[in-house]
Amino acid sequence: MNNSLENTISFEEYIRVKARSVPQHRMKEFLDSLASKGPEALQEFQQTATTTMVYQQGGNCIYTDSTEVAGSLLELACPVTTSVQPQTQQEQQIQVQQPQQVQAQTVQVAEVEPQSQPQPSPELLLPNSLKPEEGLEVWKNWAQTKNAELEKDAQNRLAPIGRRQLLRFQEDLISSAVAELNYGLCLMTREARNGEGEPYDPDVLYYIFLCIQKYLFENGRVDDIFSDLYYVRFTEWLHEVLKDVQPRVTPLGYVLPSHVTEEMLWECKQLGAHSPSTLLTTLMFFNTKYFLLKTVDQHMKLAFSKVLRQTKKNPSNPKDKSTSIRYLKALGIHQTGQKVTDDMYAEQTENPENPLRCPIKLYDFYLFKCPQSVKGRNDTFYLTPEPVVAPNSPIWYSVQPISREQMGQMLTRILVIREIQEAIAVANASTMH
């Protein structure tokens, strides 16, 4: 089995596949054995059965003996004590494609003979996951160009007495100071160029910044460039780039999907319960996707008292229940005394397969972290995150709603996401028929 797996993927990818079966508390031992023995260590390394506390979500396990576990997310998962056994050969028999095939999908759907199939043009290749190294490469290229410009500009000027040292941007993102990174990202929104020297399309530029965010997280930086107060200027400049984005249309009239997908935001912790800001963004994302709230005004009309929780029993099995949250569509346009029917509600349903991405669990978690006094209010839903909180803090939000400006910036980034654009397009098409 191992031979067949090695034949289908690169050795580097094979290491990644093998490493997924290794608990985090044994990862150092695994890497040490690999470094000292080489490829044969992959065959020799065996897991011994251990009993540990595991937070399990589908096929994924989070080990509580890892110091890197995000505390807030654990509150959403169900803890189970289990015996962690080595994976069987049957579990490991997976088919892995070449990396470039996994990382990109094409919009072209026409089926043609393999020998006559043309190479898709670069603009039709869409990534389906973030590539942190791409974000780093764009930053490096921009920093090199910018540093050369600054140096040339300095040479053409007379140096004043007591002049400060020439500003230079670090090519290594991890070494960049917060103020330098914030300033550099601001300039990149206007100055970054692709390989042909052309400005990036807005959705591609947003994708690049998401890649940079993932690169920072993966390399030990905790900066959230989309929500930390230190990066307010960057989010304002990015908003100016994205606020007028519309789906791109080819000369033949085909609509090109956005570069940015929902999965990418989960990847780089822009969706989830990692912090008060990301949880708030996640609720706005779900409210846009399922309640179809597309404008700031529509989101501002949302309120705690207008979101209704409903639990239904399965008639054939009373113990089988499903929970949803509902919102009356176009609230206010219905006539007084008109009977409200189910089709007048937009609904968000449970996701039992993935509790960490379940709209209902995340909504409940939001209520749990809000002050008790606001939960019945009929004039607000999105509350201002407290500036400094710990994952186990009982309160994450103040009683004040977020500003219209903040809401606009959050919504602008959400409307660029491919799945949001698809949901809106489907809704628009259904209203035309």
Short mmCIF file of C-alpha atoms in Angstrom, two decimals:
data_model
loop_
_atom_site.label_atom_id
_atom_site.label_comp_id
_atom_site.label_asym_id
_atom_site.label_seq_id
_atom_site.Cartn_x
_atom_site.Cartn_y
_atom_site.Cartn_z
CA MET A 1 0.00 0.00 0.00
CA ASN A 2 2.76 2.42 0.95
CA ASN A 3 4.50 1.77 -2.35
CA SER A 4 1.37 2.63 -4.30
CA LEU A 5 0.90 5.82 -2.32
CA GLU A 6 4.51 6.86 -2.90
CA ASN A 7 4.08 6.28 -6.63
CA THR A 8 1.13 8.67 -6.88
CA ILE A 9 2.49 11.66 -4.96
CA SER A 10 5.78 13.39 -4.27
CA PHE A 11 7.88 12.36 -1.27
CA GLU A 12 7.21 15.73 0.36
CA GLU A 13 3.45 15.28 0.01
CA TYR A 14 3.75 11.69 1.25
CA ILE A 15 5.39 13.01 4.43
CA ARG A 16 2.43 15.34 4.95
CA VAL A 17 -0.05 12.48 4.50
CA LYS A 18 1.90 10.30 6.94
CA ALA A 19 2.21 13.14 9.46
CA ARG A 20 -1.58 13.54 9.63
CA SER A 21 -1.78 10.21 11.44
CA VAL A 22 0.71 11.30 14.11
CA PRO A 23 -0.64 12.91 17.32
CA GLN A 24 0.82 16.33 18.06
CA HIS A 25 2.47 15.12 21.26
CA ARG A 26 4.54 12.67 19.14
CA MET A 27 5.20 15.00 16.22
CA LYS A 28 8.69 16.02 17.39
CA GLU A 29 9.68 12.37 17.77
CA PHE A 30 8.38 11.67 14.26
CA LEU A 31 10.30 14.56 12.71
CA ASP A 32 13.48 13.65 14.59
CA SER A 33 13.32 10.08 13.34
CA LEU A 34 12.72 11.30 9.80
CA ALA A 35 15.67 13.71 9.95
CA SER A 36 18.06 11.05 11.27
CA LYS A 37 17.02 8.05 9.21
CA GLY A 38 15.62 9.45 5.96
CA PRO A 39 12.68 8.02 3.93
CA GLU A 40 12.88 4.58 5.55
CA ALA A 41 11.85 6.18 8.83
CA LEU A 42 8.36 6.60 7.41
CA GLN A 43 8.02 2.85 7.24
CA GLU A 44 9.60 2.22 10.66
CA PHE A 45 7.80 4.87 12.68
CA GLN A 46 4.85 3.29 14.51
CA GLN A 47 2.34 4.84 16.84
CA THR A 48 1.69 3.21 20.16
CA ALA A 49 -1.82 3.28 21.54
CA THR A 50 -2.35 6.13 24.00
CA THR A 51 -5.34 7.33 25.96
CA THR A 52 -5.85 11.06 25.75
CA MET A 53 -8.62 13.64 25.76
CA VAL A 54 -9.63 14.35 22.19
CA TYR A 55 -12.04 16.87 20.71
CA GLN A 56 -13.34 15.05 17.69
CA GLN A 57 -15.02 16.61 14.67
CA GLY A 58 -15.72 14.12 11.92
CA GLY A 59 -12.37 12.72 10.88
CA ASN A 60 -10.39 15.45 12.63
CA CYS A 61 -9.08 15.27 16.19
CA ILE A 62 -7.73 18.07 18.37
CA TYR A 63 -5.47 16.78 21.14
CA THR A 64 -5.76 18.54 24.48
CA ASP A 65 -2.10 17.92 25.36
CA SER A 66 -1.13 20.36 22.60
CA THR A 67 -0.42 23.86 23.88
CA GLU A 68 -1.45 25.31 20.52
CA VAL A 69 -5.17 24.46 20.78
CA ALA A 70 -7.48 27.45 20.32
CA GLY A 71 -9.47 27.65 23.55
CA SER A 72 -12.64 29.24 22.22
CA LEU A 73 -13.17 26.64 19.52
CA LEU A 74 -13.01 23.79 22.02
CA GLU A 75 -16.21 25.04 23.62
CA LEU A 76 -18.04 24.13 20.40
CA ALA A 77 -16.77 20.56 20.11
CA CYS A 78 -17.82 17.50 22.10
CA PRO A 79 -14.99 16.06 24.24
CA VAL A 80 -14.54 12.30 24.13
CA THR A 81 -11.98 10.07 25.80
CA THR A 82 -10.72 7.59 23.28
CA SER A 83 -7.86 5.26 22.56
CA VAL A 84 -5.81 6.64 19.70
CA GLN A 85 -4.68 3.70 17.59
CA PRO A 86 -2.42 3.61 14.53
CA GLN A 87 -4.34 3.97 11.29
CA THR A 88 -5.05 0.75 9.49
CA GLN A 89 -3.90 0.16 5.97
CA GLN A 90 -7.48 0.42 4.82
CA GLU A 91 -7.85 3.89 6.36
CA GLN A 92 -4.63 5.02 4.72
CA GLN A 93 -5.56 3.84 1.23
CA ILE A 94 -6.39 7.21 -0.25
CA GLN A 95 -5.86 8.46 -3.75
CA VAL A 96 -3.84 11.66 -3.89
CA GLN A 97 -3.51 13.64 -7.07
CA GLN A 98 -0.54 15.72 -8.13
CA PRO A 99 -0.31 18.92 -6.03
CA GLN A 100 -1.00 21.23 -8.93
CA GLN A 101 -4.17 19.28 -9.72
CA VAL A 102 -5.39 19.49 -6.14
CA GLN A 103 -4.75 23.20 -5.84
CA ALA A 104 -6.59 24.41 -8.92
CA GLN A 105 -9.86 23.75 -10.61
CA THR A 106 -11.00 25.00 -14.00
CA VAL A 107 -14.17 26.75 -14.92
CA GLN A 108 -14.18 24.91 -18.26
CA VAL A 109 -16.71 22.08 -18.08
CA ALA A 110 -17.00 20.92 -21.69
CA GLU A 111 -15.90 17.33 -22.16
CA VAL A 112 -13.46 16.74 -25.03
CA GLU A 113 -11.09 14.04 -26.13
CA PRO A 114 -7.91 13.99 -23.98
CA GLN A 115 -5.57 14.34 -26.98
CA SER A 116 -7.43 17.37 -28.34
CA GLN A 117 -8.09 19.13 -25.04
CA PRO A 118 -6.50 22.62 -25.12
CA GLN A 119 -4.57 24.00 -22.18
CA PRO A 120 -6.86 26.27 -20.13
CA SER A 121 -5.89 29.91 -20.12
CA PRO A 122 -4.45 31.21 -16.83
CA GLU A 123 -7.53 33.36 -16.14
CA LEU A 124 -9.70 30.22 -16.07
CA LEU A 125 -7.59 28.55 -13.38
CA LEU A 126 -9.10 29.14 -9.97
CA PRO A 127 -7.43 28.15 -6.70
CA ASN A 128 -9.53 26.17 -4.26
CA SER A 129 -7.18 26.60 -1.31
CA LEU A 130 -4.81 29.26 -0.05
CA LYS A 131 -1.12 29.08 -0.95
CA PRO A 132 0.79 31.02 1.73
CA GLU A 133 3.96 30.98 -0.37
CA GLU A 134 2.13 32.97 -3.07
CA GLY A 135 1.32 35.72 -0.60
CA LEU A 136 4.95 35.80 0.54
CA GLU A 137 6.20 35.97 -3.06
CA VAL A 138 3.92 38.91 -3.94
CA TRP A 139 5.04 40.74 -0.79
CA LYS A 140 8.73 40.10 -1.62
CA ASN A 141 8.36 41.34 -5.19
CA TRP A 142 6.52 44.44 -4.06
CA ALA A 143 9.06 45.15 -1.26
CA GLN A 144 12.01 44.83 -3.68
CA THR A 145 10.38 47.21 -6.15
CA LYS A 146 9.37 49.67 -3.44
CA ASN A 147 12.81 49.65 -1.79
CA ALA A 148 14.45 50.36 -5.16
CA GLU A 149 12.08 53.30 -5.71
CA LEU A 150 12.77 54.70 -2.25
CA GLU A 151 16.52 54.37 -2.71
CA LYS A 152 16.43 56.07 -6.11
CA ASP A 153 14.25 58.84 -4.74
CA ALA A 154 16.66 59.40 -1.83
CA GLN A 155 19.63 59.68 -4.20
CA ASN A 156 17.89 62.43 -6.15
CA ARG A 157 17.34 64.54 -3.06
CA LEU A 158 19.75 66.51 -0.92
CA ALA A 159 20.09 64.78 2.43
CA PRO A 160 18.93 67.17 5.18
CA ILE A 161 20.97 67.44 8.36
CA GLY A 162 19.90 64.83 10.87
CA ARG A 163 17.90 62.93 8.29
CA ARG A 164 16.34 59.70 9.46
CA GLN A 165 17.54 56.38 8.13
CA LEU A 166 16.09 55.48 4.73
CA LEU A 167 12.84 53.52 5.03
CA ARG A 168 13.18 49.97 3.78
CA PHE A 169 10.57 47.21 3.85
CA GLN A 170 11.63 43.80 5.10
CA GLU A 171 11.27 41.11 2.46
CA ASP A 172 10.66 38.60 5.25
CA LEU A 173 7.08 39.08 6.44
CA ILE A 174 7.77 37.46 9.80
CA SER A 175 10.50 39.99 10.61
CA SER A 176 8.35 43.00 9.73
CA ALA A 177 7.27 45.26 12.58
CA VAL A 178 3.52 45.79 12.94
CA ALA A 179 3.62 49.43 11.84
CA GLU A 180 5.81 48.57 8.84
CA LEU A 181 3.57 45.67 7.84
CA ASN A 182 0.42 47.79 8.15
CA TYR A 183 1.96 50.55 6.00
CA GLY A 184 3.27 48.08 3.44
CA LEU A 185 -0.08 46.32 3.10
CA CYS A 186 -1.78 49.69 2.60
CA LEU A 187 0.58 50.55 -0.25
CA MET A 188 0.18 47.09 -1.76
CA THR A 189 -3.56 47.65 -2.23
CA ARG A 190 -2.60 50.27 -4.86
CA GLU A 191 0.86 49.27 -6.03
CA ALA A 192 1.03 45.44 -6.20
CA ARG A 193 1.46 44.15 -9.75
CA ASN A 194 1.28 40.73 -11.37
CA GLY A 195 3.95 39.14 -13.56
CA GLU A 196 2.85 41.21 -16.57
CA GLY A 197 3.11 44.44 -14.60
CA GLU A 198 -0.68 44.86 -14.43
CA PRO A 199 -2.69 45.62 -11.27
CA TYR A 200 -4.38 42.60 -9.71
CA ASP A 201 -8.13 42.22 -10.00
CA PRO A 202 -9.73 43.13 -6.64
CA ASP A 203 -10.75 39.55 -5.78
CA VAL A 204 -7.26 38.28 -6.65
CA LEU A 205 -5.71 40.97 -4.46
CA TYR A 206 -7.99 39.93 -1.58
CA TYR A 207 -6.94 36.32 -2.16
CA ILE A 208 -3.27 37.38 -1.90
CA PHE A 209 -3.89 39.12 1.43
CA LEU A 210 -5.63 35.98 2.71
CA CYS A 211 -2.53 34.00 1.68
CA ILE A 212 -0.39 36.48 3.61
CA GLN A 213 -2.65 36.08 6.64
CA LYS A 214 -2.30 32.30 6.54
CA TYR A 215 1.49 32.61 6.13
CA LEU A 216 1.66 34.80 9.25
CA PHE A 217 -0.40 32.34 11.32
CA GLU A 218 1.59 29.34 10.13
CA ASN A 219 4.86 31.01 11.09
CA GLY A 220 4.05 32.07 14.61
CA ARG A 221 2.68 35.58 14.08
CA VAL A 222 -0.67 36.17 15.81
CA ASP A 223 -1.50 39.37 13.88
CA ASP A 224 -4.98 39.40 12.35
CA ILE A 225 -4.56 41.91 9.55
CA PHE A 226 -8.33 42.06 8.95
CA SER A 227 -9.50 42.84 12.50
CA ASP A 228 -6.64 43.93 14.79
CA LEU A 229 -6.75 47.61 15.71
CA TYR A 230 -3.16 48.03 14.50
CA TYR A 231 -4.33 47.30 10.93
CA VAL A 232 -7.33 49.64 10.76
CA ARG A 233 -5.70 51.74 8.03
CA PHE A 234 -5.09 48.65 5.89
CA THR A 235 -8.71 47.48 6.16
CA GLU A 236 -9.86 50.98 5.15
CA TRP A 237 -7.66 50.95 2.04
CA LEU A 238 -8.72 47.40 1.17
CA HIS A 239 -12.36 48.45 1.50
CA GLU A 240 -11.80 51.15 -1.13
CA VAL A 241 -10.50 48.48 -3.52
CA LEU A 242 -13.32 46.00 -2.92
CA LYS A 243 -16.39 48.18 -2.39
CA ASP A 244 -17.39 48.36 -6.07
CA VAL A 245 -16.50 44.78 -7.00
CA GLN A 246 -18.88 43.03 -9.37
CA PRO A 247 -18.52 39.49 -10.78
CA ARG A 248 -16.19 39.52 -13.81
CA VAL A 249 -17.62 38.69 -17.23
CA THR A 250 -15.55 37.31 -20.14
CA PRO A 251 -15.86 38.76 -23.67
CA LEU A 252 -18.07 35.77 -24.49
CA GLY A 253 -20.44 36.63 -21.66
CA TYR A 254 -19.41 33.98 -19.13
CA VAL A 255 -19.34 35.02 -15.48
CA LEU A 256 -16.01 34.18 -13.85
CA PRO A 257 -16.26 32.95 -10.26
CA SER A 258 -14.44 34.91 -7.58
CA HIS A 259 -10.93 33.83 -6.59
CA VAL A 260 -12.01 33.86 -2.93
CA THR A 261 -13.97 30.91 -1.53
CA GLU A 262 -15.62 30.27 1.82
CA GLU A 263 -13.14 27.47 2.55
CA MET A 264 -10.23 29.91 2.25
CA LEU A 265 -11.62 32.05 5.05
CA TRP A 266 -11.97 29.01 7.32
CA GLU A 267 -8.37 28.10 6.41
CA CYS A 268 -6.87 31.38 7.61
CA LYS A 269 -9.15 31.78 10.64
CA GLN A 270 -11.29 34.56 9.22
CA LEU A 271 -14.36 32.42 9.93
CA GLY A 272 -14.94 30.54 13.17
CA ALA A 273 -14.86 31.32 16.89
CA HIS A 274 -11.17 32.14 17.13
CA SER A 275 -11.79 35.68 18.41
CA PRO A 276 -14.70 38.09 18.99
CA SER A 277 -14.08 39.72 15.60
CA THR A 278 -13.96 36.49 13.60
CA LEU A 279 -17.10 35.19 15.33
CA LEU A 280 -18.91 38.41 14.43
CA THR A 281 -17.72 38.13 10.82
CA THR A 282 -18.92 34.52 10.73
CA LEU A 283 -22.43 35.47 11.83
CA MET A 284 -22.55 38.21 9.19
CA PHE A 285 -21.34 35.70 6.61
CA PHE A 286 -24.12 33.23 7.48
CA ASN A 287 -26.73 36.01 7.61
CA THR A 288 -25.67 37.14 4.15
CA LYS A 289 -25.57 33.63 2.72
CA TYR A 290 -28.81 32.25 4.17
CA PHE A 291 -30.91 35.32 5.07
CA LEU A 292 -29.71 37.02 1.83
CA LEU A 293 -28.97 40.32 3.56
CA LYS A 294 -26.90 42.06 0.88
CA THR A 295 -26.73 45.66 2.09
CA VAL A 296 -25.63 47.48 5.23
CA ASP A 297 -29.18 48.75 5.72
CA GLN A 298 -30.56 45.21 5.67
CA HIS A 299 -28.02 44.04 8.25
CA MET A 300 -28.71 47.05 10.46
CA LYS A 301 -32.39 46.07 10.63
CA LEU A 302 -31.44 42.68 12.03
CA ALA A 303 -31.99 42.37 15.79
CA PHE A 304 -31.84 39.75 18.53
CA SER A 305 -35.63 39.84 18.95
CA LYS A 306 -36.19 39.26 15.21
CA VAL A 307 -34.09 36.10 14.97
CA LEU A 308 -36.30 33.20 16.01
CA ARG A 309 -35.03 29.85 17.20
CA GLN A 310 -37.11 26.82 16.21
CA THR A 311 -36.81 23.15 17.13
CA LYS A 312 -38.69 20.52 15.12
CA LYS A 313 -39.32 16.90 16.04
CA ASN A 314 -39.22 14.10 13.55
CA PRO A 315 -42.80 12.67 13.47
CA SER A 316 -41.48 9.14 13.05
CA ASN A 317 -38.87 9.52 15.81
CA PRO A 318 -39.71 12.07 18.56
CA LYS A 319 -36.15 11.88 19.91
CA ASP A 320 -34.81 13.09 16.58
CA LYS A 321 -34.86 16.89 16.67
CA SER A 322 -33.52 19.57 14.36
CA THR A 323 -32.88 23.18 15.30
CA SER A 324 -32.84 26.24 13.08
CA ILE A 325 -32.86 30.01 13.36
CA ARG A 326 -35.29 31.99 11.21
CA TYR A 327 -35.74 35.57 10.07
CA LEU A 328 -38.83 37.06 8.46
CA LYS A 329 -37.86 38.02 4.91
CA ALA A 330 -38.49 41.65 3.92
CA LEU A 331 -39.63 42.40 7.45
CA GLY A 332 -42.00 45.35 7.41
CA ILE A 333 -43.49 44.98 3.92
CA HIS A 334 -46.10 42.46 4.99
CA GLN A 335 -49.53 43.87 5.70
CA THR A 336 -50.75 44.22 9.26
CA GLY A 337 -52.80 41.21 10.22
CA GLN A 338 -51.46 39.13 7.34
CA LYS A 339 -50.91 35.51 8.29
CA VAL A 340 -47.22 34.66 8.36
CA THR A 341 -46.38 31.40 6.61
CA ASP A 342 -43.21 29.32 6.56
CA ASP A 343 -42.21 30.51 3.10
CA MET A 344 -41.94 34.06 4.43
CA TYR A 345 -38.96 33.06 6.57
CA ALA A 346 -35.32 32.69 5.62
CA GLU A 347 -33.67 29.93 7.60
CA GLN A 348 -30.30 28.71 8.83
CA THR A 349 -30.14 25.04 9.75
CA GLU A 350 -27.81 22.87 11.80
CA ASN A 351 -24.65 21.32 10.40
CA PRO A 352 -24.31 18.13 12.48
CA GLU A 353 -21.44 16.87 10.31
CA ASN A 354 -19.24 19.82 11.23
CA PRO A 355 -20.16 21.42 14.58
CA LEU A 356 -17.30 23.93 14.44
CA ARG A 357 -18.90 25.36 11.29
CA CYS A 358 -22.51 24.96 12.37
CA PRO A 359 -24.53 28.21 12.08
CA ILE A 360 -26.69 27.28 15.07
CA LYS A 361 -23.82 26.39 17.40
CA LEU A 362 -21.92 29.53 16.44
CA TYR A 363 -25.05 31.65 16.97
CA ASP A 364 -25.55 30.06 20.40
CA PHE A 365 -21.89 30.69 21.21
CA TYR A 366 -22.31 34.34 20.23
CA LEU A 367 -25.31 34.68 22.55
CA PHE A 368 -23.29 33.02 25.30
CA LYS A 369 -20.55 35.66 24.94
CA CYS A 370 -22.92 38.66 24.76
CA PRO A 371 -24.06 40.68 27.81
CA GLN A 372 -27.36 39.40 29.17
CA SER A 373 -28.98 42.83 28.92
CA VAL A 374 -28.83 42.97 25.10
CA LYS A 375 -30.31 39.59 24.20
CA GLY A 376 -33.88 40.83 23.85
CA ARG A 377 -33.11 44.08 22.04
CA ASN A 378 -35.04 44.89 18.88
CA ASP A 379 -32.62 47.48 17.52
CA THR A 380 -29.28 45.70 17.20
CA PHE A 381 -27.63 42.37 16.49
CA TYR A 382 -23.92 43.00 15.80
CA LEU A 383 -22.14 44.15 18.97
CA THR A 384 -18.73 45.80 19.28
CA PRO A 385 -15.99 43.32 20.28
CA GLU A 386 -14.13 44.12 23.49
CA PRO A 387 -10.57 45.18 22.63
CA VAL A 388 -8.84 42.63 24.88
CA VAL A 389 -10.36 39.30 25.90
CA ALA A 390 -9.16 35.81 26.77
CA PRO A 391 -10.78 32.77 25.11
CA ASN A 392 -12.40 31.81 28.42
CA SER A 393 -13.66 35.32 29.21
CA PRO A 394 -17.42 35.20 29.93
CA ILE A 395 -18.10 38.38 27.93
CA TRP A 396 -16.58 39.12 24.52
CA TYR A 397 -18.74 42.09 23.47
CA SER A 398 -19.88 45.46 24.79
CA VAL A 399 -23.51 46.60 24.71
CA GLN A 400 -22.73 49.04 21.88
CA PRO A 401 -23.49 48.02 18.27
CA ILE A 402 -20.72 48.19 15.71
CA SER A 403 -20.59 51.31 13.57
CA ARG A 404 -22.08 51.53 10.12
CA GLU A 405 -18.56 52.00 8.75
CA GLN A 406 -17.30 48.79 10.40
CA MET A 407 -20.32 46.89 9.14
CA GLY A 408 -19.72 48.17 5.62
CA GLN A 409 -16.09 47.03 5.61
CA MET A 410 -17.00 43.56 6.90
CA LEU A 411 -19.84 43.16 4.40
CA THR A 412 -17.70 44.34 1.49
CA ARG A 413 -15.21 41.52 2.09
CA ILE A 414 -18.03 38.99 2.49
CA LEU A 415 -19.66 39.95 -0.81
CA VAL A 416 -16.46 39.03 -2.68
CA ILE A 417 -16.74 35.37 -1.59
CA ARG A 418 -17.69 32.99 -4.39
CA GLU A 419 -20.42 31.13 -2.45
CA ILE A 420 -22.06 34.41 -1.45
CA GLN A 421 -22.16 35.59 -5.06
CA GLU A 422 -23.64 32.24 -6.10
CA ALA A 423 -26.34 32.36 -3.39
CA ILE A 424 -27.33 35.89 -4.41
CA ALA A 425 -27.39 34.94 -8.11
CA VAL A 426 -29.65 31.95 -7.40
CA ALA A 427 -32.00 34.10 -5.32
CA ASN A 428 -32.15 36.78 -8.02
CA ALA A 429 -32.87 34.16 -10.69
CA SER A 430 -35.71 32.64 -8.64
CA THR A 431 -37.40 36.02 -8.16
CA MET A 432 -37.38 36.63 -11.92
CA HIS A 433 -39.41 33.49 -12.64
#
